[in-house]
Coordinates of C-alpha atoms in Angstrom, one line a residue:
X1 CA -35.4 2.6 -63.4
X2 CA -37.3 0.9 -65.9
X3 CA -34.6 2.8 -68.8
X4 CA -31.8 0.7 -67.1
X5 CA -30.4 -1.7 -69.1
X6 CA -29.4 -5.4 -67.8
X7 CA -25.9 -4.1 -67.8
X8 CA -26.3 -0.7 -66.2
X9 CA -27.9 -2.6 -63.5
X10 CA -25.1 -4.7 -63.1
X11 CA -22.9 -2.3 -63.0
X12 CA -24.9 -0.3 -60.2
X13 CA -24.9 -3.9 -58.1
X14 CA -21.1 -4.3 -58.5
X15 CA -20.1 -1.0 -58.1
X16 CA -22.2 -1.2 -54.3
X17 CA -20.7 -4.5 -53.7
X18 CA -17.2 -3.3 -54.1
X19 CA -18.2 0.2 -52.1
X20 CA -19.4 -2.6 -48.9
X21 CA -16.2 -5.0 -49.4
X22 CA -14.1 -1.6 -49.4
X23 CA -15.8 -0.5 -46.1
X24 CA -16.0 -3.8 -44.8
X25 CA -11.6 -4.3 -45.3
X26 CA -11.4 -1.0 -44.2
X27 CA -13.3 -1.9 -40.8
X28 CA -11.5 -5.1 -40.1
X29 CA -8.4 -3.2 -40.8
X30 CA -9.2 -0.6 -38.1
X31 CA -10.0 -3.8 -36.1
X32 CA -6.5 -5.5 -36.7
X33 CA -4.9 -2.3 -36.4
X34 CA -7.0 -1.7 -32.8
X35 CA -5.6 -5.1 -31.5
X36 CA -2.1 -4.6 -33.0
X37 CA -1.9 -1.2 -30.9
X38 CA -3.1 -3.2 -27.8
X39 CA -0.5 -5.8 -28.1
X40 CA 2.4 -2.9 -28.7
X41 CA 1.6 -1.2 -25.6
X42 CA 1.3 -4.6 -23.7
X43 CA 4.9 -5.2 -25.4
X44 CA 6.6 -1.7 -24.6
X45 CA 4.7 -1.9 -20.7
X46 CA 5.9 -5.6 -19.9
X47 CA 9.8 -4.7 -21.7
X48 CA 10.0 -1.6 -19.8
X49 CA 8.9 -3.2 -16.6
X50 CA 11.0 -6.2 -16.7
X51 CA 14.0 -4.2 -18.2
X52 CA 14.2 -1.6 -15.0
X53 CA 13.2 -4.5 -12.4
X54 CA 14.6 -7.7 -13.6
X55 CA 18.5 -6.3 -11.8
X56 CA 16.5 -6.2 -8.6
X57 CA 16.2 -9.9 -8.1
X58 CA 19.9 -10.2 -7.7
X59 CA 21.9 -8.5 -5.1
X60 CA 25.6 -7.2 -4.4
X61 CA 27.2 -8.7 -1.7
X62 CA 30.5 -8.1 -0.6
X63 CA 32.9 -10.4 1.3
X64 CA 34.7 -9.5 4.5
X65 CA 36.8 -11.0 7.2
X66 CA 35.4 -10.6 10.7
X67 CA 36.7 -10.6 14.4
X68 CA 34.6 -10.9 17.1
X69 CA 36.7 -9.1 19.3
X70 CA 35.2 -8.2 22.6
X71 CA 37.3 -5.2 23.0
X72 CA 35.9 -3.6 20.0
X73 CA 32.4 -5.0 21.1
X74 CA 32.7 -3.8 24.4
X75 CA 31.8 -6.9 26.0
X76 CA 32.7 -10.3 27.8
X77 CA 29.9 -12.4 27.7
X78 CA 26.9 -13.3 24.8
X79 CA 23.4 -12.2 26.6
X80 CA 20.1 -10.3 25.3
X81 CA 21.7 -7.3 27.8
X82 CA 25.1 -6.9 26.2
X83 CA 24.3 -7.5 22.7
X84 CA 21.8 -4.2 22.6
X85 CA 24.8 -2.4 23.5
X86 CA 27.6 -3.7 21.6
X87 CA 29.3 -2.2 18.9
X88 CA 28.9 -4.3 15.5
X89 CA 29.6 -1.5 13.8
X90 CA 33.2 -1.6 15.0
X91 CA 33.7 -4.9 13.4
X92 CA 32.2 -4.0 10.6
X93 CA 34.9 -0.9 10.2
X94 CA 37.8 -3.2 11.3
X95 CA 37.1 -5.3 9.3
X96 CA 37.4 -2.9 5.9
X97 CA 40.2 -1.3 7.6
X98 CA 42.1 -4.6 7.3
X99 CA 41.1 -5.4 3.8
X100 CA 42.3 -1.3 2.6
X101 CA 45.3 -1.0 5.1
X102 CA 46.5 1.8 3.1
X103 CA 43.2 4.2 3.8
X104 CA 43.6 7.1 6.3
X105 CA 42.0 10.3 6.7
X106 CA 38.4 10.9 7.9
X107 CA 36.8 11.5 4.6
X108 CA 38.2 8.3 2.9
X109 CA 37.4 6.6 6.2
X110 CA 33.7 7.2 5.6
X111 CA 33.8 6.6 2.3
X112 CA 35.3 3.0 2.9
X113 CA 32.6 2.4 5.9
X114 CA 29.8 3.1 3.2
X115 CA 30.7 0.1 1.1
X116 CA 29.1 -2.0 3.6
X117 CA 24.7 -1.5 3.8
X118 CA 24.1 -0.4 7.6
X119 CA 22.1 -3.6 8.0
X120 CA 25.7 -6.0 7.9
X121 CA 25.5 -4.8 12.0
X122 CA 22.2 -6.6 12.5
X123 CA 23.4 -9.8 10.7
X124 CA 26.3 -9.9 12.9
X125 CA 24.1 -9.4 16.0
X126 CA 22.2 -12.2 14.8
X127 CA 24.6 -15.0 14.2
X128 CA 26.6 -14.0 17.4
X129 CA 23.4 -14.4 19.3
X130 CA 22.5 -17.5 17.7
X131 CA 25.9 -18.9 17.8
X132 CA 27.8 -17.3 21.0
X133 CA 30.7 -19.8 21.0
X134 CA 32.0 -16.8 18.1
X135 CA 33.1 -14.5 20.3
X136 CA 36.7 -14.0 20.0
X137 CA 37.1 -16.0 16.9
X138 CA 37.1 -15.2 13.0
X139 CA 34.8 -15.8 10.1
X140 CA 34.1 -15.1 6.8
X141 CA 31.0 -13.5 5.7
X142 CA 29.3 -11.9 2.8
X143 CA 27.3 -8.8 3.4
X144 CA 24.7 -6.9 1.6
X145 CA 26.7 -3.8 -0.1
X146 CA 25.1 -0.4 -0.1
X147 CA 22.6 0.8 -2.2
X148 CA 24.9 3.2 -4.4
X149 CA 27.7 0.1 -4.3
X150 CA 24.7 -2.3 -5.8
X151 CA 23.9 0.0 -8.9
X152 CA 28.0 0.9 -9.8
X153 CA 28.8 -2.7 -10.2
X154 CA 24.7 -3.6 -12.1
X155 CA 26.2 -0.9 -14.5
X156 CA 29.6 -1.8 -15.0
X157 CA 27.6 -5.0 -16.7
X158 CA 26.5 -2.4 -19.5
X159 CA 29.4 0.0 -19.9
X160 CA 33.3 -0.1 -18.8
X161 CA 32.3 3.3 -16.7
X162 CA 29.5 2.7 -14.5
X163 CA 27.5 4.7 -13.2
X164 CA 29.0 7.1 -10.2
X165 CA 26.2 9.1 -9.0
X166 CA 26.8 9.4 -5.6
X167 CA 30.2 7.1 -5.9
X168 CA 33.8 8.9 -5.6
X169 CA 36.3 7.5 -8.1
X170 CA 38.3 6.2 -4.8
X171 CA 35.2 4.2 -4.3
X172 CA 34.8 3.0 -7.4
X173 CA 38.2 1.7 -7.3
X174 CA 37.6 -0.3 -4.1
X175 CA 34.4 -1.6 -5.6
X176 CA 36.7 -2.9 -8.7
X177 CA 39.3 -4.0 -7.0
X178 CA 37.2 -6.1 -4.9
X179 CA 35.3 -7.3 -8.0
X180 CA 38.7 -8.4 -9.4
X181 CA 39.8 -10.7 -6.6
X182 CA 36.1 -12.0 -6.4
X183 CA 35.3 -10.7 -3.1
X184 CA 32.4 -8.9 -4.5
X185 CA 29.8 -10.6 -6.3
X186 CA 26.3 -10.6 -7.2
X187 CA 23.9 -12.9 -5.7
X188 CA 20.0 -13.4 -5.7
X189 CA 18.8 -11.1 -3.7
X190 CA 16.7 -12.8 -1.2
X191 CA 16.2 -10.0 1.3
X192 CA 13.9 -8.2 -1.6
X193 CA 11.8 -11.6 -0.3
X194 CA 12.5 -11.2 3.1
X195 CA 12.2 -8.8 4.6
X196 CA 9.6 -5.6 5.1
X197 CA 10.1 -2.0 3.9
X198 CA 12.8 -0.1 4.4
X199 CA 14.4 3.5 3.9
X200 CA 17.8 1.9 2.8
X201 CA 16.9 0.6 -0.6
X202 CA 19.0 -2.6 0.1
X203 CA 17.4 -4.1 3.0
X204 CA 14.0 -3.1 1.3
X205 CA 11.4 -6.2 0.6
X206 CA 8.2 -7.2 0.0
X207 CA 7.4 -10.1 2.4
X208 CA 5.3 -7.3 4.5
X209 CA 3.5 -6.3 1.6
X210 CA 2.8 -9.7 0.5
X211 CA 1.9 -10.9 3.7
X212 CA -0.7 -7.6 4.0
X213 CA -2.0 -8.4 1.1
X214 CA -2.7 -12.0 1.7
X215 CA -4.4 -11.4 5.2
X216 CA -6.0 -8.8 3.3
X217 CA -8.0 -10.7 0.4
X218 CA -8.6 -13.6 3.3
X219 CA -10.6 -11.0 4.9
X220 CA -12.3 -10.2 1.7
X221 CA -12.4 -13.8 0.4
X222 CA -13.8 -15.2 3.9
X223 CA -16.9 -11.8 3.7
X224 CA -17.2 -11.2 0.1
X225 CA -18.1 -15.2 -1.4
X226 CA -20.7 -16.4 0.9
X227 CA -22.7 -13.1 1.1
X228 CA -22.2 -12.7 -2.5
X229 CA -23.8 -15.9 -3.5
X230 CA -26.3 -16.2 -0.5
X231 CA -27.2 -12.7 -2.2
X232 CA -27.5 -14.3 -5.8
X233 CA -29.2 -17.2 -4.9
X234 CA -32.3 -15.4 -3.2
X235 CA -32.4 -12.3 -5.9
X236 CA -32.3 -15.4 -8.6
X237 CA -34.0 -18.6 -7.0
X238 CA -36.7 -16.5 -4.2
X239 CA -37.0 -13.3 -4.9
X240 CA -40.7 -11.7 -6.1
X241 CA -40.3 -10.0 -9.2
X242 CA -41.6 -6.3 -8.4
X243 CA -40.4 -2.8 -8.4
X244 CA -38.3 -3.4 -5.0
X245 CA -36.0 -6.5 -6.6
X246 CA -35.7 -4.4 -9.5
X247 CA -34.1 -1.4 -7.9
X248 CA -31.9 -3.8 -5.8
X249 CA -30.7 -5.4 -9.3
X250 CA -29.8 -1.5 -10.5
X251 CA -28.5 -0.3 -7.5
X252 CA -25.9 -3.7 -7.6
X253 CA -25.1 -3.1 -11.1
X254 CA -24.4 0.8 -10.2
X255 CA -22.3 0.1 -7.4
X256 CA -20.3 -2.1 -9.5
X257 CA -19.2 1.0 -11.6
X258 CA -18.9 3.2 -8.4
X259 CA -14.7 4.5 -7.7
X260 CA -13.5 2.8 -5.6
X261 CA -12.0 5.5 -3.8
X262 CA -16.0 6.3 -2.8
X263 CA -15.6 2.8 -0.6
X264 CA -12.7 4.1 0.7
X265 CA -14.3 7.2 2.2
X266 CA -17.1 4.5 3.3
X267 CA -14.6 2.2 5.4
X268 CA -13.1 5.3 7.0
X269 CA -16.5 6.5 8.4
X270 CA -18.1 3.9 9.2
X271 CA -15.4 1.6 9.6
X272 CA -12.5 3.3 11.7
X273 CA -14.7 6.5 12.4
X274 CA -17.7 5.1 13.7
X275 CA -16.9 1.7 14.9
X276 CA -13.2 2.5 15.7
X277 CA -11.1 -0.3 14.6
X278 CA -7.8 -0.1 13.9
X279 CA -6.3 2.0 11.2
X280 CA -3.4 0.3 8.8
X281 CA -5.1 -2.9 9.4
X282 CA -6.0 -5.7 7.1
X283 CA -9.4 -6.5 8.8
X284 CA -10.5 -3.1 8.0
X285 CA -9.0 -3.0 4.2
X286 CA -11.0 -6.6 3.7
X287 CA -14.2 -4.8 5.3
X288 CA -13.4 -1.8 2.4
X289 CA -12.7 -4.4 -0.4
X290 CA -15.6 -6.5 0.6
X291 CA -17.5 -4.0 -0.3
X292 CA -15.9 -3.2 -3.4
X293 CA -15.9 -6.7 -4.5
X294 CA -19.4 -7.7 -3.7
X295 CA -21.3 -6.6 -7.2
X296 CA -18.6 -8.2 -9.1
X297 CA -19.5 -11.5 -7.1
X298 CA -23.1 -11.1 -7.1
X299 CA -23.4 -10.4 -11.1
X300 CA -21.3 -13.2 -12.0
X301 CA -23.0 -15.9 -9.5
X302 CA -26.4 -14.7 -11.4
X303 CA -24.9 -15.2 -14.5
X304 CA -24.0 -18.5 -13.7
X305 CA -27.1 -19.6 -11.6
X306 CA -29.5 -17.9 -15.1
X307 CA -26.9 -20.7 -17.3
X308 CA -28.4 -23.3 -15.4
X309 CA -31.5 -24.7 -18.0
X310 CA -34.5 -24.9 -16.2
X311 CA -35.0 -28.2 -17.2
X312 CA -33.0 -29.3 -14.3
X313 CA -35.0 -26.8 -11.7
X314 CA -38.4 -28.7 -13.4
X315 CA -37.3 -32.5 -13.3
X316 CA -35.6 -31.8 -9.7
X317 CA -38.9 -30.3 -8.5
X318 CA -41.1 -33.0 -10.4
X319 CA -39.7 -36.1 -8.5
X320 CA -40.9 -33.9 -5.2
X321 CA -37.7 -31.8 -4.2
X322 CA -38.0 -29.0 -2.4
X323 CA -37.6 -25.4 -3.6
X324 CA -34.5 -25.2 -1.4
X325 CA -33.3 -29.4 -2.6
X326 CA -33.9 -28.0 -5.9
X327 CA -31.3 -25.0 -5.3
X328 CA -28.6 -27.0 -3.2
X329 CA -28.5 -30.0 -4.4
X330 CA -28.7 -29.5 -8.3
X331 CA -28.6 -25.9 -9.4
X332 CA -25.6 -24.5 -7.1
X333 CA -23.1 -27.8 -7.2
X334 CA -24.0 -26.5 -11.8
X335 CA -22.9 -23.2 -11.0
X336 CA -20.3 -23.3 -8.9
X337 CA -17.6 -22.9 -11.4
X338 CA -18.7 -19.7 -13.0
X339 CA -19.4 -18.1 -9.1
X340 CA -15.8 -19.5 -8.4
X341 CA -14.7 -17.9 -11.7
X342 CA -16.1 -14.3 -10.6
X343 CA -15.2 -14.8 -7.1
X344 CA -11.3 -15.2 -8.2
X345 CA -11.7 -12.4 -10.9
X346 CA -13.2 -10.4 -7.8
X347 CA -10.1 -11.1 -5.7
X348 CA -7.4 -10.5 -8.9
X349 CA -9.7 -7.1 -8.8
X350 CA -9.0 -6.5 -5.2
X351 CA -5.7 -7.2 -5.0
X352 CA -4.8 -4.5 -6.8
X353 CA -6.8 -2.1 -5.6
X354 CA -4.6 1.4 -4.0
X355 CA -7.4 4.0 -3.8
X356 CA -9.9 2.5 -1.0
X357 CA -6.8 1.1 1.2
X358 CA -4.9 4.5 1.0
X359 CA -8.1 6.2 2.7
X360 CA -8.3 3.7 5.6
X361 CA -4.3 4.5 6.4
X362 CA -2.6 1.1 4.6
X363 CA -0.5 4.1 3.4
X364 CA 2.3 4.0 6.7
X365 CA 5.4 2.9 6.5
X366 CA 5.3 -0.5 7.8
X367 CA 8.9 -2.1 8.8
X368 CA 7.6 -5.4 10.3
X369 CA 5.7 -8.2 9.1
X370 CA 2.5 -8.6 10.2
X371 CA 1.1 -11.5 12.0
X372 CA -2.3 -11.3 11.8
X373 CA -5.6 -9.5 10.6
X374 CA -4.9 -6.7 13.3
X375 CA -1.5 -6.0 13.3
X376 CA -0.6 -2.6 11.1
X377 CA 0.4 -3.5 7.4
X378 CA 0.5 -2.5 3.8
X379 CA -0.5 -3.9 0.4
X380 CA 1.6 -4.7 -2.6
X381 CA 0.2 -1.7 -4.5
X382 CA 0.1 0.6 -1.5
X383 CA 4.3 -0.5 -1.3
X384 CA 4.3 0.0 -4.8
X385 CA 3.1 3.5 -4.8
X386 CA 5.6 4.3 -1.5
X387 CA 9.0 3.3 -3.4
X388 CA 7.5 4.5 -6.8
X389 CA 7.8 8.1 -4.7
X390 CA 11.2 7.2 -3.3
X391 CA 13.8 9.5 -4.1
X392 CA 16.8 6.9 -4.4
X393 CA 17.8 5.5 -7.8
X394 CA 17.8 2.0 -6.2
X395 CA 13.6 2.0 -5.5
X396 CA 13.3 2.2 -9.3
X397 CA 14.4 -0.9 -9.9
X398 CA 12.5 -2.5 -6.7
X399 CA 9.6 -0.7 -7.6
X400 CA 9.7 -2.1 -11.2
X401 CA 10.4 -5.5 -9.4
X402 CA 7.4 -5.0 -6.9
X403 CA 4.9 -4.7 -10.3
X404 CA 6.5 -7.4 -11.9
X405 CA 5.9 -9.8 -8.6
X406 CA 2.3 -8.3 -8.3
X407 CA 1.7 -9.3 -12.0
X408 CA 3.1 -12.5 -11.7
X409 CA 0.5 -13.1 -9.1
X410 CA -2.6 -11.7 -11.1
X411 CA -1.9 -13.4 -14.2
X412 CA -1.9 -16.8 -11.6
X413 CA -5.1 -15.5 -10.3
X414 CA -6.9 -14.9 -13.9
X415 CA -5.0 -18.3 -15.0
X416 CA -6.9 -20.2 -12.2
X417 CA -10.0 -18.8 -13.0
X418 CA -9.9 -20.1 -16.8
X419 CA -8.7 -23.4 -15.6
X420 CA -11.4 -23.7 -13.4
X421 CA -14.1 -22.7 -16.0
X422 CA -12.6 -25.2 -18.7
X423 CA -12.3 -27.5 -15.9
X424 CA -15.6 -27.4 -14.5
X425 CA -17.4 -25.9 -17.9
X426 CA -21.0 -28.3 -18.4
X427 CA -22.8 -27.8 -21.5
X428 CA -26.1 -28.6 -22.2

C-alpha cells in the first residue's frame, strides 16, 4: 500500500466510486422498473375490467304496444285473486304478433316470443295492479329485451355483423328492423341497480348484494370498533407489562396474518353449529368478519394511541387527572383519527372478503332483498363469484360490472380514510 502512488490511489477511489454509482442506478432502475410493472398491471386490470363491464350499465329495451284485453287475461275484474292467474304472457305474445303480422309457424313463433325477457309479464302485472282503470285499454311500453337480444345489438355497435350466438338470422332481422324504426333502443340499465339475482342475465342486479353487504359490515362495524379500541386502550394505557400481555400482543399480531378462510370454519362451528343461528345471514357473516377484522383494528388503534407524546399523559396527570381522565379526555379524542383510519381500512378489508362468508352459506342464490340482519342474503363478492361461474355470455359483462361497482366503493372507503387522517392529522 505504501508503493501506491497519489495517482494509483486515485484511480482505485474512482474506479470504487463509479462501481457504487453503477450499482446504485442499477438498483433505482430495478426500483422504477418494479413500480412501472405495478402500474402496467393496474392499467391492463382496470382496462380489461371496465372494457367487458362498462356495456352492462346500459340496457336494451324494446318498445311494444299493449292491450289489456280481458279475454286474453282471462279475467273481468283487477284483484290480488285474479291477477295470480292471469295470463300476461298472452299480451306479451299479442302484442309481437301485431308488430310481425307476417310470422307463422311454431318455430318462428317462439323465436319472436324470445325477443321479449320473461320478466316484461311481471311488469305488466305490476302496473295493471297499481293502475286497474287499464284493463281493456292500450298503452305503450318499453320492455327489458332478452339477454341474447341485449348482446346482438351491444355488438352491432363494434361490427356491421353482430354477434349471433344463440340468435337465428330471422331474429336478427327483427332485432334490426326494430332498431331501424327506433322501437329498440338502449337505455341505462337500472334493473342491474334494482333488483336481486337472477338466472335470466337481464333481470339480474346487485341491490341484494349491496344491501347484504351493507347489513353485513354494520354488523361488523357496530362489534369490531368498540371492542377493538376498548382492547387497545387497556393493552396500551393499563395493562402490566409481563409474559401474559406479551403473548396476547403475539397472538393479535398472528391472528392478523391468519386465512381468512380459518374464521370461516370458526363462524360455522361455533357460530351456526354450536349456537345455531341462521345460515345465509348477515348477523352471522358480521360475527365471522368481526373476527377477521379485529387485529387489524386493534394494531392500528395502538399505533395511534403509542403517537400520542407522553407529554400530554404527564401534564394531564400533573394538574391531578385521573388515569382514566387522562385516557378519555386527552389521549383518545388525539387518536381518534388514526383508530378511525384502521377501523375504515378494516371495513374496505372486510368488504371484500369471499372465503369466510362462503363457509357460513352466504354462497345461496338469493332472489330477494333482504330487510334486515336475519333475513338470507349474499355479499358483493360472494355475487361476484356466482355470475363469474355463470354459463351465459351476458354474466360476463355483469360480472365485470359487479367488480367495477365493488371498486368503486373501496377506493371511497380507502379515500375516506386519507381524508380523515389529513383532516384530523396533529403533529407535535
Amino acid at each position: 500500500m505504501t508503493d501506491l502512488t497519489q495517482t494509483q490511489v486515485r484511480e482505485r477511489i474512482e474506479a470504487r466510486l463509479a462501481n457504487r454509482h453503477r450499482k446504485e442506478k442499477i438498483f433505482r432502475g430495478f426500483g422504477i422498473a418494479s413500480i412501472a410493472f405495478g402500474v402496467l398491471a393496474v392499467l391492463v386490470l382496470f382496462t380489461d375490467i371496465i372494457s367487458k363491464g362498462s356495456s352492462a350499465f346500459v340496457q336494451t329495451d324494446i318498445q311494444l304496444q299493449v292491450t289489456y284485453d280481458p279475454a286474453t287475461l282471462g279475467i273481468e275484474t283487477v284483484d290480488e285473486e285474479s291477477l295470480a292467474w292471469a295470463n300476461f304472457d298472452g299480451v306479451i305474445r299479442n302484442a309481437l304478433r301485431e308488430r310481425f303480422p307476417d310470422v307463422s309457424g311454431r318455430r318462428d313463433k317462439r323465436e319472436l316470443y324470445s325477443l321479449v325477457s320473461s320478466g316484461a309479464v311481471f311488469e305488466l302485472r305490476e302496473r295493471l295492479e297499481a293502475n286497474p282503470e287499464l284493463l281493456g285499454k292500450t298503452e305503450t311500453l318499453w320492455f327489458n329485451a332478452d339477454d341474447d337480444v341485449d348482446t346482438y345489438v351491444k355488438s352491432l355497435s363494434d361490427s356491421e355483423e353482430g354477434f349471433l350466438g344463440r340468435t337465428s338470422e330471422q331474429k336478427a332481422e327483427w332485432i334490426r328492423t326494430l332498431y331501424a324504426s327506433g322501437e329498440l333502443e338502449k337505455r341505462f340499465n337500472t334493473t342491474f341497480f334494482t333488483n336481486g339475482d337472477s338466472r335470466e342475465p337481464e333481470q339480474a342486479g346487485i341491490r341484494a348484494a349491496l344491501m347484504g353487504s351493507l347489513f353485513t359490515l354494520l354488523v361488523t362495524l357496530i362489534l369490531s370498533f368498540p371492542i377493538g379500541v376498548a382492547a387497545a386502550i387497556y393493552l396500551e394505557e393499563f395493562a402490566p407489562k409481563n409474559r401474559w400481555t406479551d403473548l396476547i400482543e403475539v397472538n393479535i399480531n398472528n391472528l392478523a396474518a391468519v386465512p381468512s378462510i380459518v374464521f370461516g370454519l370458526l363462524g360455522l362451528a361455533i357460530f351456526i353449529n354450536f349456537f345455531e343461528l341462521p345460515r345465509s345471514a348477515p348477523l352471522v357473516g358480521g360475527l365471522v368478519l368481526t373476527l377477521m377484522t379485529l387485529p387489524t383494528i386493534i394494531i392500528s388503534s395502538r399505533a395511534s394511541l403509542k403517537s400520542v407524546p407522553p407529554s400530554i399523559r404527564e401534564a394531564a396527570m400533573g394538574m391531578g387527572a385521573s388515569r382514566m381522565q387522562v385516557v378519555l379526555h386527552h389521549v383518545l379524542p388525539l387518536a381518534m383519527p388514526g383508530m378511525l383510519t384502521g377501523a375504515i381500512i378494516g371495513m374496505a378489508q372486510a368488504l371484500g372478503e369471499t372465503a369466510p362468508l362462503l363457509m357460513i352459506g352466504m354462497v345461496a342464490f338469493i332472489v330477494d332483498v333482504p330487510s334486515g340482519i336475519t333475513d338470507p342474503s349474499t355479499v358483493l363478492p360472494v355475487q361476484i363469484f356466482l355470475w363469474a361461474d355463470s354459463p351465459e355470455r351476458a354474466f360476463v359483462e355483469r360480472t365485470s360490472a359487479a367488480i367495477m361497482v365493488l371498486l368503486a366503493v373501496l377506493i371511497t372507503m380507502n379515500t375516506c380514510a386519507v381524508w380523515l387522517r389529513k383532516k384530523l392529522e396533529r403533529r407535535w
